Amino acid sequence: MHSIVAALAQNLIFRIEDRIEETVARSKRNAMFAGAAILLLLTAYVLVIAAICVALASHYGTVPALLGLAGGVATIALVLIAILLYLNNRDAKLRRHRRKQMQARRQLAALAAGTAARQPLATAALGLALALFLKPGARRRRRRND
């Protein structure tokens, strides 16, 4: 005979296993549908490019249409690469700035810990004063008559 704790633990483990199996099944299903959708979207993209090429070829000729389309796509790709490089540089600057802020906080915390170790009573008094000064007080509500 099992104890109640063992039965509860076993029940919990079975629930976790069921949720994992459901999540894996849902993920597989989503991956299959997403793959089919991506394949269809790529097919539509290729057909649109072919239609544009045929339409341009009827006006300008085959070679100029292909070269113009290739130039346009290359230009768009270069613009996207430039945007990506800009965003990566901006993120790197933000990471450096955050790293400097964290370093300054660590140094300040180390200084505070050193001061607290040397003068524990002064640190406790300062902490108590700050706690009393910054405590959330009862807010008074204004009456409509006031």
PDB file of C-alpha atoms in Angstrom:
ATOM      1  CA  MET A   1       0.000   0.000   0.000  1.00  0.00           C
ATOM      2  CA  HIS A   2       1.320   3.403  -0.994  1.00  0.00           C
ATOM      3  CA  SER A   3       1.367   6.418   1.198  1.00  0.00           C
ATOM      4  CA  ILE A   4      -0.653   9.487   0.312  1.00  0.00           C
ATOM      5  CA  VAL A   5       2.542  11.404  -0.476  1.00  0.00           C
ATOM      6  CA  ALA A   6       3.651   8.745  -2.953  1.00  0.00           C
ATOM      7  CA  ALA A   7       0.220   8.755  -4.603  1.00  0.00           C
ATOM      8  CA  LEU A   8       0.223  12.541  -4.896  1.00  0.00           C
ATOM      9  CA  ALA A   9       3.762  12.523  -6.301  1.00  0.00           C
ATOM     10  CA  GLN A  10       2.828   9.852  -8.825  1.00  0.00           C
ATOM     11  CA  ASN A  11      -0.270  11.836  -9.832  1.00  0.00           C
ATOM     12  CA  LEU A  12       1.841  14.961 -10.289  1.00  0.00           C
ATOM     13  CA  ILE A  13       4.396  13.088 -12.410  1.00  0.00           C
ATOM     14  CA  PHE A  14       1.649  11.665 -14.641  1.00  0.00           C
ATOM     15  CA  ARG A  15       0.140  15.136 -15.097  1.00  0.00           C
ATOM     16  CA  ILE A  16       3.522  16.545 -16.082  1.00  0.00           C
ATOM     17  CA  GLU A  17       4.104  13.681 -18.529  1.00  0.00           C
ATOM     18  CA  ASP A  18       0.660  14.257 -20.075  1.00  0.00           C
ATOM     19  CA  ARG A  19       1.348  17.954 -20.519  1.00  0.00           C
ATOM     20  CA  ILE A  20       4.730  17.234 -22.075  1.00  0.00           C
ATOM     21  CA  GLU A  21       3.154  14.767 -24.504  1.00  0.00           C
ATOM     22  CA  GLU A  22       0.424  17.291 -25.383  1.00  0.00           C
ATOM     23  CA  THR A  23       2.999  20.031 -25.929  1.00  0.00           C
ATOM     24  CA  VAL A  24       5.155  17.815 -28.142  1.00  0.00           C
ATOM     25  CA  ALA A  25       2.134  16.724 -30.189  1.00  0.00           C
ATOM     26  CA  ARG A  26       0.952  20.325 -30.553  1.00  0.00           C
ATOM     27  CA  SER A  27       4.446  21.435 -31.573  1.00  0.00           C
ATOM     28  CA  LYS A  28       4.689  18.695 -34.206  1.00  0.00           C
ATOM     29  CA  ARG A  29       1.280  19.636 -35.616  1.00  0.00           C
ATOM     30  CA  ASN A  30       2.175  23.327 -35.677  1.00  0.00           C
ATOM     31  CA  ALA A  31       5.496  22.585 -37.372  1.00  0.00           C
ATOM     32  CA  MET A  32       3.800  20.530 -40.097  1.00  0.00           C
ATOM     33  CA  PHE A  33       1.198  23.202 -40.825  1.00  0.00           C
ATOM     34  CA  ALA A  34       3.774  25.993 -40.700  1.00  0.00           C
ATOM     35  CA  GLY A  35       6.036  24.056 -43.094  1.00  0.00           C
ATOM     36  CA  ALA A  36       3.175  23.557 -45.555  1.00  0.00           C
ATOM     37  CA  ALA A  37       2.200  27.239 -45.296  1.00  0.00           C
ATOM     38  CA  ILE A  38       5.797  28.377 -45.849  1.00  0.00           C
ATOM     39  CA  LEU A  39       6.123  26.089 -48.876  1.00  0.00           C
ATOM     40  CA  LEU A  40       2.921  27.508 -50.381  1.00  0.00           C
ATOM     41  CA  LEU A  41       4.006  31.089 -49.672  1.00  0.00           C
ATOM     42  CA  LEU A  42       7.377  30.472 -51.343  1.00  0.00           C
ATOM     43  CA  THR A  43       5.587  29.003 -54.354  1.00  0.00           C
ATOM     44  CA  ALA A  44       3.343  32.070 -54.540  1.00  0.00           C
ATOM     45  CA  TYR A  45       6.403  34.325 -54.253  1.00  0.00           C
ATOM     46  CA  VAL A  46       8.152  32.565 -57.134  1.00  0.00           C
ATOM     47  CA  LEU A  47       5.003  32.782 -59.262  1.00  0.00           C
ATOM     48  CA  VAL A  48       4.665  36.525 -58.554  1.00  0.00           C
ATOM     49  CA  ILE A  49       8.294  37.096 -59.523  1.00  0.00           C
ATOM     50  CA  ALA A  50       7.749  35.097 -62.734  1.00  0.00           C
ATOM     51  CA  ALA A  51       4.606  37.113 -63.530  1.00  0.00           C
ATOM     52  CA  ILE A  52       6.438  40.395 -62.971  1.00  0.00           C
ATOM     53  CA  CYS A  53       9.252  39.184 -65.196  1.00  0.00           C
ATOM     54  CA  VAL A  54       6.830  38.204 -67.977  1.00  0.00           C
ATOM     55  CA  ALA A  55       5.019  41.551 -67.706  1.00  0.00           C
ATOM     56  CA  LEU A  56       8.293  43.489 -67.865  1.00  0.00           C
ATOM     57  CA  ALA A  57       9.541  41.303 -70.716  1.00  0.00           C
ATOM     58  CA  SER A  58       6.513  42.189 -72.822  1.00  0.00           C
ATOM     59  CA  HIS A  59       7.379  45.913 -72.483  1.00  0.00           C
ATOM     60  CA  TYR A  60      11.193  45.995 -72.364  1.00  0.00           C
ATOM     61  CA  GLY A  61      12.390  42.630 -73.645  1.00  0.00           C
ATOM     62  CA  THR A  62      13.534  39.534 -71.802  1.00  0.00           C
ATOM     63  CA  VAL A  63      17.114  40.444 -70.866  1.00  0.00           C
ATOM     64  CA  PRO A  64      16.425  44.032 -69.706  1.00  0.00           C
ATOM     65  CA  ALA A  65      13.433  42.784 -67.674  1.00  0.00           C
ATOM     66  CA  LEU A  66      15.516  40.133 -65.938  1.00  0.00           C
ATOM     67  CA  LEU A  67      18.368  42.562 -65.280  1.00  0.00           C
ATOM     68  CA  GLY A  68      15.994  45.227 -63.969  1.00  0.00           C
ATOM     69  CA  LEU A  69      14.245  42.772 -61.688  1.00  0.00           C
ATOM     70  CA  ALA A  70      17.562  41.407 -60.428  1.00  0.00           C
ATOM     71  CA  GLY A  71      18.822  44.949 -59.788  1.00  0.00           C
ATOM     72  CA  GLY A  72      15.676  45.861 -57.877  1.00  0.00           C
ATOM     73  CA  VAL A  73      15.847  42.757 -55.707  1.00  0.00           C
ATOM     74  CA  ALA A  74      19.573  43.316 -55.075  1.00  0.00           C
ATOM     75  CA  THR A  75      18.896  46.923 -54.060  1.00  0.00           C
ATOM     76  CA  ILE A  76      16.193  45.868 -51.627  1.00  0.00           C
ATOM     77  CA  ALA A  77      18.527  43.198 -50.199  1.00  0.00           C
ATOM     78  CA  LEU A  78      21.319  45.757 -49.699  1.00  0.00           C
ATOM     79  CA  VAL A  79      18.929  48.143 -47.945  1.00  0.00           C
ATOM     80  CA  LEU A  80      17.804  45.328 -45.623  1.00  0.00           C
ATOM     81  CA  ILE A  81      21.438  44.411 -44.877  1.00  0.00           C
ATOM     82  CA  ALA A  82      22.198  48.061 -44.060  1.00  0.00           C
ATOM     83  CA  ILE A  83      19.212  48.196 -41.699  1.00  0.00           C
ATOM     84  CA  LEU A  84      20.341  44.955 -40.049  1.00  0.00           C
ATOM     85  CA  LEU A  85      23.881  46.296 -39.553  1.00  0.00           C
ATOM     86  CA  TYR A  86      22.499  49.505 -38.041  1.00  0.00           C
ATOM     87  CA  LEU A  87      20.259  47.577 -35.637  1.00  0.00           C
ATOM     88  CA  ASN A  88      23.124  45.266 -34.617  1.00  0.00           C
ATOM     89  CA  ASN A  89      25.414  48.247 -33.920  1.00  0.00           C
ATOM     90  CA  ARG A  90      22.682  49.944 -31.880  1.00  0.00           C
ATOM     91  CA  ASP A  91      22.113  46.768 -29.849  1.00  0.00           C
ATOM     92  CA  ALA A  92      25.849  46.425 -29.226  1.00  0.00           C
ATOM     93  CA  LYS A  93      26.008  50.015 -27.946  1.00  0.00           C
ATOM     94  CA  LEU A  94      23.046  49.371 -25.650  1.00  0.00           C
ATOM     95  CA  ARG A  95      24.686  46.192 -24.329  1.00  0.00           C
ATOM     96  CA  ARG A  96      27.932  48.092 -23.628  1.00  0.00           C
ATOM     97  CA  HIS A  97      25.998  50.842 -21.841  1.00  0.00           C
ATOM     98  CA  ARG A  98      24.068  48.320 -19.724  1.00  0.00           C
ATOM     99  CA  ARG A  99      27.292  46.480 -18.920  1.00  0.00           C
ATOM    100  CA  LYS A 100      28.857  49.748 -17.695  1.00  0.00           C
ATOM    101  CA  GLN A 101      25.770  50.485 -15.593  1.00  0.00           C
ATOM    102  CA  MET A 102      25.880  47.013 -14.026  1.00  0.00           C
ATOM    103  CA  GLN A 103      29.593  47.406 -13.326  1.00  0.00           C
ATOM    104  CA  ALA A 104      28.939  50.740 -11.605  1.00  0.00           C
ATOM    105  CA  ARG A 105      26.142  49.159  -9.545  1.00  0.00           C
ATOM    106  CA  ARG A 106      28.396  46.275  -8.518  1.00  0.00           C
ATOM    107  CA  GLN A 107      31.123  48.707  -7.468  1.00  0.00           C
ATOM    108  CA  LEU A 108      28.610  50.762  -5.490  1.00  0.00           C
ATOM    109  CA  ALA A 109      27.273  47.620  -3.824  1.00  0.00           C
ATOM    110  CA  ALA A 110      30.810  46.523  -2.964  1.00  0.00           C
ATOM    111  CA  LEU A 111      31.540  49.950  -1.495  1.00  0.00           C
ATOM    112  CA  ALA A 112      28.325  49.837   0.530  1.00  0.00           C
ATOM    113  CA  ALA A 113      29.124  46.335   1.757  1.00  0.00           C
ATOM    114  CA  GLY A 114      32.618  47.440   2.762  1.00  0.00           C
ATOM    115  CA  THR A 115      31.216  50.423   4.639  1.00  0.00           C
ATOM    116  CA  ALA A 116      28.602  48.227   6.312  1.00  0.00           C
ATOM    117  CA  ALA A 117      31.277  45.791   7.420  1.00  0.00           C
ATOM    118  CA  ARG A 118      33.383  48.587   8.952  1.00  0.00           C
ATOM    119  CA  GLN A 119      30.518  50.519  10.552  1.00  0.00           C
ATOM    120  CA  PRO A 120      27.559  48.204  11.097  1.00  0.00           C
ATOM    121  CA  LEU A 121      25.695  50.460  13.559  1.00  0.00           C
ATOM    122  CA  ALA A 122      25.847  53.489  11.264  1.00  0.00           C
ATOM    123  CA  THR A 123      24.673  51.358   8.356  1.00  0.00           C
ATOM    124  CA  ALA A 124      21.783  49.954  10.393  1.00  0.00           C
ATOM    125  CA  ALA A 125      20.774  53.448  11.529  1.00  0.00           C
ATOM    126  CA  LEU A 126      20.900  54.749   7.957  1.00  0.00           C
ATOM    127  CA  GLY A 127      18.844  51.785   6.733  1.00  0.00           C
ATOM    128  CA  LEU A 128      16.265  52.325   9.464  1.00  0.00           C
ATOM    129  CA  ALA A 129      16.055  56.049   8.693  1.00  0.00           C
ATOM    130  CA  LEU A 130      15.593  55.331   4.983  1.00  0.00           C
ATOM    131  CA  ALA A 131      12.981  52.678   5.713  1.00  0.00           C
ATOM    132  CA  LEU A 132      11.011  55.070   7.923  1.00  0.00           C
ATOM    133  CA  PHE A 133      11.381  57.928   5.465  1.00  0.00           C
ATOM    134  CA  LEU A 134      10.455  55.899   2.394  1.00  0.00           C
ATOM    135  CA  LYS A 135       7.740  53.719   3.916  1.00  0.00           C
ATOM    136  CA  PRO A 136       4.445  53.704   2.099  1.00  0.00           C
ATOM    137  CA  GLY A 137       2.166  55.842   4.200  1.00  0.00           C
ATOM    138  CA  ALA A 138      -1.569  55.795   4.378  1.00  0.00           C
ATOM    139  CA  ARG A 139      -2.844  58.034   1.648  1.00  0.00           C
ATOM    140  CA  ARG A 140      -5.577  60.388   2.554  1.00  0.00           C
ATOM    141  CA  ARG A 141      -8.451  60.571   0.163  1.00  0.00           C
ATOM    142  CA  ARG A 142      -9.938  63.897  -0.511  1.00  0.00           C
ATOM    143  CA  ARG A 143     -13.571  64.191   0.152  1.00  0.00           C
ATOM    144  CA  ARG A 144     -15.734  65.888  -2.364  1.00  0.00           C
ATOM    145  CA  ASN A 145     -16.669  68.497   0.271  1.00  0.00           C
ATOM    146  CA  ASP A 146     -13.036  69.582   0.849  1.00  0.00           C
TER     147      ASP A 146
END
